[in-house]
Amino acid sequence: MTLGSDIHKIESSLNNSIQCLQDFATDHKLRFNPLKSVAGFFTTNRHLYRYSPKISLNGHILKCERNPKYLGFVLDPEITCNKHIDLLVTKAKKRLNILKFISGCDWGADVETLRTTYISQSCCTLLDCVALVYDDLLK
């Protein structure tokens, strides 16, 4: 992560840091896959909102994503968590649709099967954890 106002200086600093990291990885017999790596660019400057930095890894320019995912959390430039919340809502709806499908009106699974499915799909865990985190964010 680098902070500053000169974009070219920031790019140069990041590329130097990535090269040092790459050298360390090579010394320890590790390899980073540039095709699975992405760069994220966050700024409050509206003129640079669509800017795509030229960050390279192993001679490949990394793809710049507006909403990269880091440890399962979707980052967004506005720091509002809206993209991540949208992703969680979509996941929860898919899981609940499975329950709706197998519970049917005229036919369907018994209560124990529905309960097991609910727990295995972890809808409650997903939404309970999210509620705790986002409740603190909204305060």
Tab-separated table of N, CA and C in Angstrom:
chain	number	residue	atom	x	y	z
A	1	MET	N	0.852	-1.163	0.000
A	1	MET	CA	0.000	0.000	0.000
A	1	MET	C	0.897	1.224	0.000
A	2	THR	N	0.530	2.201	-0.813
A	2	THR	CA	1.293	3.433	-0.919
A	2	THR	C	0.342	4.609	-0.936
A	3	LEU	N	0.752	5.679	-0.272
A	3	LEU	CA	-0.035	6.905	-0.242
A	3	LEU	C	0.766	8.026	-0.877
A	4	GLY	N	0.085	8.989	-1.481
A	4	GLY	CA	0.761	10.145	-2.050
A	4	GLY	C	-0.101	10.827	-3.079
A	5	SER	N	0.462	11.886	-3.676
A	5	SER	CA	-0.304	12.637	-4.675
A	5	SER	C	0.285	12.506	-6.076
A	6	ASP	N	1.543	12.068	-6.192
A	6	ASP	CA	2.173	11.893	-7.501
A	6	ASP	C	1.980	10.446	-7.957
A	7	ILE	N	1.102	10.258	-8.935
A	7	ILE	CA	0.737	8.911	-9.396
A	7	ILE	C	1.943	8.131	-9.908
A	8	HIS	N	2.790	8.770	-10.687
A	8	HIS	CA	3.934	8.061	-11.274
A	8	HIS	C	4.929	7.633	-10.192
A	9	LYS	N	5.103	8.465	-9.178
A	9	LYS	CA	5.990	8.119	-8.068
A	9	LYS	C	5.414	6.940	-7.274
A	10	ILE	N	4.105	6.937	-7.098
A	10	ILE	CA	3.443	5.843	-6.383
A	10	ILE	C	3.592	4.536	-7.160
A	11	GLU	N	3.364	4.587	-8.474
A	11	GLU	CA	3.517	3.386	-9.312
A	11	GLU	C	4.931	2.843	-9.226
A	12	SER	N	5.913	3.731	-9.318
A	12	SER	CA	7.311	3.321	-9.252
A	12	SER	C	7.621	2.678	-7.901
A	13	SER	N	7.134	3.290	-6.828
A	13	SER	CA	7.354	2.753	-5.486
A	13	SER	C	6.713	1.373	-5.326
A	14	LEU	N	5.495	1.223	-5.825
A	14	LEU	CA	4.817	-0.074	-5.750
A	14	LEU	C	5.541	-1.142	-6.561
A	15	ASN	N	5.983	-0.781	-7.755
A	15	ASN	CA	6.703	-1.748	-8.586
A	15	ASN	C	8.014	-2.168	-7.928
A	16	ASN	N	8.708	-1.223	-7.278
A	16	ASN	CA	9.938	-1.570	-6.556
A	16	ASN	C	9.635	-2.500	-5.383
A	17	SER	N	8.569	-2.217	-4.653
A	17	SER	CA	8.184	-3.066	-3.515
A	17	SER	C	7.795	-4.465	-3.983
A	18	ILE	N	7.070	-4.536	-5.082
A	18	ILE	CA	6.668	-5.843	-5.616
A	18	ILE	C	7.891	-6.622	-6.090
A	19	GLN	N	8.875	-5.929	-6.659
A	19	GLN	CA	10.099	-6.604	-7.091
A	19	GLN	C	10.853	-7.165	-5.884
A	20	CYS	N	10.919	-6.410	-4.788
A	20	CYS	CA	11.561	-6.906	-3.563
A	20	CYS	C	10.814	-8.125	-3.024
A	21	LEU	N	9.505	-8.064	-3.046
A	21	LEU	CA	8.684	-9.186	-2.596
A	21	LEU	C	8.897	-10.402	-3.495
A	22	GLN	N	9.000	-10.161	-4.794
A	22	GLN	CA	9.238	-11.241	-5.748
A	22	GLN	C	10.607	-11.877	-5.512
A	23	ASP	N	11.625	-11.056	-5.237
A	23	ASP	CA	12.962	-11.578	-4.950
A	23	ASP	C	12.951	-12.437	-3.688
A	24	PHE	N	12.251	-11.969	-2.663
A	24	PHE	CA	12.125	-12.737	-1.423
A	24	PHE	C	11.449	-14.081	-1.699
A	25	ALA	N	10.382	-14.048	-2.473
A	25	ALA	CA	9.653	-15.280	-2.794
A	25	ALA	C	10.539	-16.252	-3.566
A	26	THR	N	11.289	-15.734	-4.520
A	26	THR	CA	12.176	-16.590	-5.315
A	26	THR	C	13.241	-17.229	-4.430
A	27	ASP	N	13.807	-16.450	-3.499
A	27	ASP	CA	14.819	-16.981	-2.578
A	27	ASP	C	14.261	-18.105	-1.709
A	28	HIS	N	12.967	-18.074	-1.450
A	28	HIS	CA	12.332	-19.082	-0.607
A	28	HIS	C	11.521	-20.099	-1.421
A	29	LYS	N	11.860	-20.178	-2.712
A	29	LYS	CA	11.253	-21.155	-3.627
A	29	LYS	C	9.730	-21.024	-3.710
A	30	LEU	N	9.254	-19.784	-3.758
A	30	LEU	CA	7.833	-19.497	-3.925
A	30	LEU	C	7.634	-18.753	-5.231
A	31	ARG	N	6.441	-18.866	-5.779
A	31	ARG	CA	6.114	-18.131	-7.006
A	31	ARG	C	4.732	-17.520	-6.879
A	32	PHE	N	4.614	-16.276	-7.315
A	32	PHE	CA	3.317	-15.618	-7.374
A	32	PHE	C	2.791	-15.755	-8.793
A	33	ASN	N	1.515	-16.005	-8.920
A	33	ASN	CA	0.899	-16.139	-10.233
A	33	ASN	C	0.301	-14.790	-10.633
A	34	PRO	N	0.887	-14.121	-11.634
A	34	PRO	CA	0.364	-12.811	-12.032
A	34	PRO	C	-1.037	-12.880	-12.639
A	35	LEU	N	-1.426	-14.042	-13.152
A	35	LEU	CA	-2.764	-14.170	-13.732
A	35	LEU	C	-3.851	-14.229	-12.655
A	36	LYS	N	-3.473	-14.616	-11.435
A	36	LYS	CA	-4.434	-14.675	-10.334
A	36	LYS	C	-4.326	-13.464	-9.413
A	37	SER	N	-3.415	-12.565	-9.715
A	37	SER	CA	-3.201	-11.381	-8.885
A	37	SER	C	-3.842	-10.166	-9.535
A	38	VAL	N	-4.353	-9.264	-8.716
A	38	VAL	CA	-4.964	-8.033	-9.220
A	38	VAL	C	-4.454	-6.850	-8.410
A	39	ALA	N	-4.572	-5.686	-9.001
A	39	ALA	CA	-4.234	-4.443	-8.315
A	39	ALA	C	-5.521	-3.687	-8.038
A	40	GLY	N	-5.557	-3.006	-6.916
A	40	GLY	CA	-6.702	-2.162	-6.577
A	40	GLY	C	-6.228	-0.729	-6.447
A	41	PHE	N	-7.036	0.205	-6.900
A	41	PHE	CA	-6.668	1.622	-6.856
A	41	PHE	C	-7.801	2.387	-6.194
A	42	PHE	N	-7.513	2.970	-5.044
A	42	PHE	CA	-8.520	3.701	-4.279
A	42	PHE	C	-8.091	5.152	-4.147
A	43	THR	N	-8.973	6.050	-4.507
A	43	THR	CA	-8.667	7.472	-4.438
A	43	THR	C	-9.932	8.275	-4.163
A	44	THR	N	-9.736	9.441	-3.571
A	44	THR	CA	-10.858	10.364	-3.378
A	44	THR	C	-10.905	11.396	-4.497
A	45	ASN	N	-9.900	11.390	-5.366
A	45	ASN	CA	-9.826	12.319	-6.495
A	45	ASN	C	-10.706	11.797	-7.631
A	46	ARG	N	-11.784	12.488	-7.919
A	46	ARG	CA	-12.731	12.042	-8.955
A	46	ARG	C	-12.101	12.008	-10.349
A	47	HIS	N	-11.078	12.833	-10.597
A	47	HIS	CA	-10.428	12.843	-11.910
A	47	HIS	C	-9.640	11.555	-12.154
A	48	LEU	N	-9.226	10.901	-11.082
A	48	LEU	CA	-8.439	9.672	-11.212
A	48	LEU	C	-9.280	8.417	-10.974
A	49	TYR	N	-10.576	8.586	-10.913
A	49	TYR	CA	-11.452	7.477	-10.552
A	49	TYR	C	-11.327	6.299	-11.518
A	50	ARG	N	-11.143	6.552	-12.792
A	50	ARG	CA	-11.033	5.472	-13.788
A	50	ARG	C	-9.581	5.140	-14.142
A	51	TYR	N	-8.650	5.696	-13.413
A	51	TYR	CA	-7.228	5.460	-13.686
A	51	TYR	C	-6.864	4.007	-13.379
A	52	SER	N	-6.049	3.425	-14.237
A	52	SER	CA	-5.605	2.049	-14.055
A	52	SER	C	-4.077	2.037	-13.948
A	53	PRO	N	-3.527	1.832	-12.754
A	53	PRO	CA	-2.072	1.874	-12.591
A	53	PRO	C	-1.388	0.710	-13.301
A	54	LYS	N	-0.164	0.939	-13.723
A	54	LYS	CA	0.639	-0.086	-14.406
A	54	LYS	C	1.554	-0.748	-13.375
A	55	ILE	N	1.026	-1.749	-12.702
A	55	ILE	CA	1.775	-2.494	-11.696
A	55	ILE	C	2.125	-3.849	-12.301
A	56	SER	N	3.415	-4.211	-12.242
A	56	SER	CA	3.826	-5.461	-12.896
A	56	SER	C	4.347	-6.479	-11.887
A	57	LEU	N	4.129	-7.742	-12.228
A	57	LEU	CA	4.596	-8.875	-11.442
A	57	LEU	C	5.116	-9.912	-12.422
A	58	ASN	N	6.382	-10.270	-12.292
A	58	ASN	CA	7.022	-11.226	-13.214
A	58	ASN	C	6.920	-10.772	-14.666
A	59	GLY	N	6.994	-9.478	-14.907
A	59	GLY	CA	6.930	-8.963	-16.267
A	59	GLY	C	5.532	-8.845	-16.838
A	60	HIS	N	4.518	-9.208	-16.083
A	60	HIS	CA	3.124	-9.096	-16.523
A	60	HIS	C	2.476	-7.908	-15.817
A	61	ILE	N	1.746	-7.103	-16.570
A	61	ILE	CA	0.989	-6.005	-15.971
A	61	ILE	C	-0.231	-6.604	-15.268
A	62	LEU	N	-0.399	-6.273	-13.992
A	62	LEU	CA	-1.534	-6.795	-13.235
A	62	LEU	C	-2.820	-6.105	-13.657
A	63	LYS	N	-3.878	-6.881	-13.711
A	63	LYS	CA	-5.201	-6.342	-14.024
A	63	LYS	C	-5.650	-5.472	-12.847
A	64	CYS	N	-6.185	-4.307	-13.148
A	64	CYS	CA	-6.666	-3.406	-12.102
A	64	CYS	C	-8.177	-3.571	-11.975
A	65	GLU	N	-8.625	-3.966	-10.798
A	65	GLU	CA	-10.054	-4.164	-10.556
A	65	GLU	C	-10.584	-3.055	-9.667
A	66	ARG	N	-11.767	-2.595	-9.996
A	66	ARG	CA	-12.399	-1.562	-9.160
A	66	ARG	C	-12.871	-2.143	-7.836
A	67	ASN	N	-13.264	-3.399	-7.849
A	67	ASN	CA	-13.769	-4.050	-6.635
A	67	ASN	C	-13.039	-5.367	-6.398
A	68	PRO	N	-11.769	-5.302	-5.981
A	68	PRO	CA	-11.050	-6.554	-5.736
A	68	PRO	C	-11.581	-7.257	-4.491
A	69	LYS	N	-11.386	-8.555	-4.455
A	69	LYS	CA	-11.819	-9.347	-3.304
A	69	LYS	C	-10.575	-9.702	-2.499
A	70	TYR	N	-10.616	-9.426	-1.196
A	70	TYR	CA	-9.491	-9.718	-0.315
A	70	TYR	C	-10.005	-10.532	0.867
A	71	LEU	N	-9.553	-11.771	0.965
A	71	LEU	CA	-9.990	-12.687	2.017
A	71	LEU	C	-11.509	-12.782	2.099
A	72	GLY	N	-12.158	-12.812	0.931
A	72	GLY	CA	-13.602	-12.961	0.866
A	72	GLY	C	-14.382	-11.671	1.009
A	73	PHE	N	-13.703	-10.569	1.263
A	73	PHE	CA	-14.367	-9.273	1.427
A	73	PHE	C	-14.183	-8.469	0.152
A	74	VAL	N	-15.274	-7.988	-0.417
A	74	VAL	CA	-15.218	-7.208	-1.653
A	74	VAL	C	-14.978	-5.745	-1.289
A	75	LEU	N	-13.860	-5.214	-1.760
A	75	LEU	CA	-13.500	-3.821	-1.489
A	75	LEU	C	-14.113	-2.921	-2.547
A	76	ASP	N	-14.482	-1.703	-2.161
A	76	ASP	CA	-14.974	-0.757	-3.159
A	76	ASP	C	-14.351	0.612	-2.902
A	77	PRO	N	-14.120	1.380	-3.977
A	77	PRO	CA	-13.422	2.662	-3.862
A	77	PRO	C	-14.114	3.662	-2.937
A	78	GLU	N	-15.413	3.587	-2.808
A	78	GLU	CA	-16.133	4.543	-1.970
A	78	GLU	C	-16.106	4.148	-0.495
A	79	ILE	N	-15.607	2.968	-0.192
A	79	ILE	CA	-15.529	2.430	1.164
A	79	ILE	C	-16.910	2.430	1.830
A	80	THR	N	-17.914	1.997	1.088
A	80	THR	CA	-19.277	1.921	1.611
A	80	THR	C	-19.705	0.488	1.898
A	81	CYS	N	-18.953	-0.472	1.426
A	81	CYS	CA	-19.261	-1.905	1.581
A	81	CYS	C	-20.490	-2.327	0.783
A	82	ASN	N	-21.010	-1.479	-0.086
A	82	ASN	CA	-22.217	-1.818	-0.849
A	82	ASN	C	-22.017	-3.037	-1.739
A	83	LYS	N	-20.872	-3.133	-2.408
A	83	LYS	CA	-20.621	-4.280	-3.295
A	83	LYS	C	-20.577	-5.575	-2.493
A	84	HIS	N	-19.948	-5.522	-1.322
A	84	HIS	CA	-19.856	-6.717	-0.492
A	84	HIS	C	-21.236	-7.120	0.034
A	85	ILE	N	-22.015	-6.143	0.440
A	85	ILE	CA	-23.372	-6.423	0.927
A	85	ILE	C	-24.218	-7.025	-0.187
A	86	ASP	N	-24.105	-6.484	-1.406
A	86	ASP	CA	-24.842	-7.041	-2.547
A	86	ASP	C	-24.461	-8.497	-2.787
A	87	LEU	N	-23.173	-8.806	-2.686
A	87	LEU	CA	-22.711	-10.180	-2.874
A	87	LEU	C	-23.293	-11.099	-1.799
A	88	LEU	N	-23.309	-10.645	-0.553
A	88	LEU	CA	-23.858	-11.456	0.535
A	88	LEU	C	-25.358	-11.678	0.378
A	89	VAL	N	-26.073	-10.654	-0.052
A	89	VAL	CA	-27.519	-10.790	-0.273
A	89	VAL	C	-27.783	-11.815	-1.371
A	90	THR	N	-27.005	-11.752	-2.445
A	90	THR	CA	-27.156	-12.713	-3.542
A	90	THR	C	-26.898	-14.136	-3.056
A	91	LYS	N	-25.837	-14.327	-2.259
A	91	LYS	CA	-25.528	-15.650	-1.715
A	91	LYS	C	-26.665	-16.161	-0.835
A	92	ALA	N	-27.163	-15.294	0.040
A	92	ALA	CA	-28.230	-15.702	0.960
A	92	ALA	C	-29.504	-16.052	0.197
A	93	LYS	N	-29.836	-15.275	-0.845
A	93	LYS	CA	-31.039	-15.561	-1.633
A	93	LYS	C	-30.933	-16.916	-2.321
A	94	LYS	N	-29.762	-17.235	-2.858
A	94	LYS	CA	-29.575	-18.533	-3.511
A	94	LYS	C	-29.781	-19.667	-2.513
A	95	ARG	N	-29.235	-19.488	-1.316
A	95	ARG	CA	-29.367	-20.533	-0.298
A	95	ARG	C	-30.817	-20.686	0.162
A	96	LEU	N	-31.508	-19.583	0.312
A	96	LEU	CA	-32.910	-19.658	0.727
A	96	LEU	C	-33.794	-20.228	-0.378
A	97	ASN	N	-33.433	-19.981	-1.634
A	97	ASN	CA	-34.195	-20.552	-2.750
A	97	ASN	C	-34.116	-22.074	-2.750
A	98	ILE	N	-32.991	-22.617	-2.324
A	98	ILE	CA	-32.872	-24.074	-2.216
A	98	ILE	C	-33.891	-24.592	-1.207
A	99	LEU	N	-33.990	-23.903	-0.067
A	99	LEU	CA	-34.968	-24.315	0.954
A	99	LEU	C	-36.395	-24.199	0.441
A	100	LYS	N	-36.696	-23.124	-0.277
A	100	LYS	CA	-38.043	-22.947	-0.833
A	100	LYS	C	-38.373	-24.079	-1.799
A	101	PHE	N	-37.396	-24.448	-2.609
A	101	PHE	CA	-37.621	-25.484	-3.612
A	101	PHE	C	-37.902	-26.834	-2.966
A	102	ILE	N	-37.113	-27.200	-1.960
A	102	ILE	CA	-37.290	-28.544	-1.388
A	102	ILE	C	-38.409	-28.605	-0.351
A	103	SER	N	-38.967	-27.448	0.033
A	103	SER	CA	-40.042	-27.496	1.027
A	103	SER	C	-41.422	-27.587	0.397
A	104	GLY	N	-41.602	-27.199	-0.859
A	104	GLY	CA	-42.857	-27.312	-1.604
A	104	GLY	C	-44.149	-27.310	-0.786
A	105	CYS	N	-45.272	-26.976	-1.382
A	105	CYS	CA	-46.574	-26.949	-0.686
A	105	CYS	C	-47.202	-28.339	-0.634
A	106	ASP	N	-47.341	-28.989	-1.780
A	106	ASP	CA	-48.005	-30.293	-1.854
A	106	ASP	C	-47.056	-31.441	-1.526
A	107	TRP	N	-45.816	-31.216	-1.686
A	107	TRP	CA	-44.831	-32.244	-1.409
A	107	TRP	C	-43.621	-31.533	-0.821
A	108	GLY	N	-42.668	-32.226	-0.367
A	108	GLY	CA	-41.458	-31.583	0.123
A	108	GLY	C	-40.806	-32.386	1.227
A	109	ALA	N	-39.686	-31.894	1.630
A	109	ALA	CA	-38.909	-32.573	2.656
A	109	ALA	C	-39.556	-32.380	4.025
A	110	ASP	N	-39.248	-33.310	4.920
A	110	ASP	CA	-39.771	-33.185	6.280
A	110	ASP	C	-38.987	-32.118	7.050
A	111	VAL	N	-39.442	-31.809	8.233
A	111	VAL	CA	-38.872	-30.726	9.038
A	111	VAL	C	-37.394	-30.971	9.338
A	112	GLU	N	-37.044	-32.200	9.660
A	112	GLU	CA	-35.652	-32.508	10.012
A	112	GLU	C	-34.719	-32.299	8.815
A	113	THR	N	-35.160	-32.706	7.633
A	113	THR	CA	-34.354	-32.504	6.426
A	113	THR	C	-34.196	-31.017	6.129
A	114	LEU	N	-35.278	-30.257	6.285
A	114	LEU	CA	-35.199	-28.808	6.060
A	114	LEU	C	-34.241	-28.152	7.053
A	115	ARG	N	-34.307	-28.575	8.308
A	115	ARG	CA	-33.419	-28.020	9.332
A	115	ARG	C	-31.962	-28.342	9.010
A	116	THR	N	-31.698	-29.584	8.633
A	116	THR	CA	-30.339	-29.996	8.284
A	116	THR	C	-29.830	-29.208	7.079
A	117	THR	N	-30.688	-29.037	6.088
A	117	THR	CA	-30.309	-28.271	4.899
A	117	THR	C	-30.026	-26.822	5.264
A	118	TYR	N	-30.861	-26.247	6.102
A	118	TYR	CA	-30.687	-24.855	6.533
A	118	TYR	C	-29.340	-24.673	7.233
A	119	ILE	N	-29.029	-25.608	8.123
A	119	ILE	CA	-27.764	-25.515	8.854
A	119	ILE	C	-26.583	-25.751	7.922
A	120	SER	N	-26.694	-26.738	7.028
A	120	SER	CA	-25.579	-27.038	6.121
A	120	SER	C	-25.343	-25.919	5.115
A	121	GLN	N	-26.401	-25.246	4.717
A	121	GLN	CA	-26.251	-24.112	3.802
A	121	GLN	C	-25.743	-22.884	4.543
A	122	SER	N	-25.775	-22.923	5.842
A	122	SER	CA	-25.286	-21.877	6.744
A	122	SER	C	-25.837	-20.494	6.425
A	123	CYS	N	-27.113	-20.432	6.057
A	123	CYS	CA	-27.762	-19.127	5.854
A	123	CYS	C	-27.730	-18.332	7.144
A	124	CYS	N	-28.068	-19.017	8.240
A	124	CYS	CA	-28.138	-18.299	9.509
A	124	CYS	C	-26.760	-17.791	9.910
A	125	THR	N	-25.725	-18.590	9.738
A	125	THR	CA	-24.378	-18.168	10.097
A	125	THR	C	-23.941	-16.990	9.250
A	126	LEU	N	-24.164	-17.076	7.961
A	126	LEU	CA	-23.784	-16.001	7.046
A	126	LEU	C	-24.457	-14.693	7.436
A	127	LEU	N	-25.757	-14.730	7.628
A	127	LEU	CA	-26.501	-13.503	7.916
A	127	LEU	C	-26.281	-13.005	9.339
A	128	ASP	N	-26.106	-13.907	10.315
A	128	ASP	CA	-25.860	-13.475	11.688
A	128	ASP	C	-24.519	-12.766	11.815
A	129	CYS	N	-23.487	-13.325	11.204
A	129	CYS	CA	-22.165	-12.693	11.255
A	129	CYS	C	-22.187	-11.343	10.560
A	130	VAL	N	-22.847	-11.282	9.438
A	130	VAL	CA	-22.934	-10.031	8.687
A	130	VAL	C	-23.672	-8.977	9.499
A	131	ALA	N	-24.741	-9.372	10.158
A	131	ALA	CA	-25.527	-8.418	10.947
A	131	ALA	C	-24.680	-7.805	12.055
A	132	LEU	N	-23.856	-8.609	12.709
A	132	LEU	CA	-23.005	-8.085	13.778
A	132	LEU	C	-21.989	-7.080	13.252
A	133	VAL	N	-21.349	-7.409	12.145
A	133	VAL	CA	-20.312	-6.538	11.585
A	133	VAL	C	-20.909	-5.239	11.075
A	134	TYR	N	-21.972	-5.334	10.276
A	134	TYR	CA	-22.520	-4.130	9.653
A	134	TYR	C	-23.311	-3.270	10.629
A	135	ASP	N	-23.777	-3.856	11.708
A	135	ASP	CA	-24.433	-3.056	12.736
A	135	ASP	C	-23.437	-2.068	13.339
A	136	ASP	N	-22.202	-2.527	13.563
A	136	ASP	CA	-21.161	-1.638	14.080
A	136	ASP	C	-20.749	-0.592	13.055
A	137	LEU	N	-20.734	-0.956	11.778
A	137	LEU	CA	-20.343	-0.006	10.729
A	137	LEU	C	-21.339	1.136	10.589
A	138	LEU	N	-22.610	0.858	10.828
A	138	LEU	CA	-23.643	1.868	10.633
A	138	LEU	C	-23.728	2.869	11.778
A	139	LYS	N	-23.086	2.580	12.883
A	139	LYS	CA	-23.148	3.484	14.045
A	139	LYS	C	-22.199	4.642	13.911
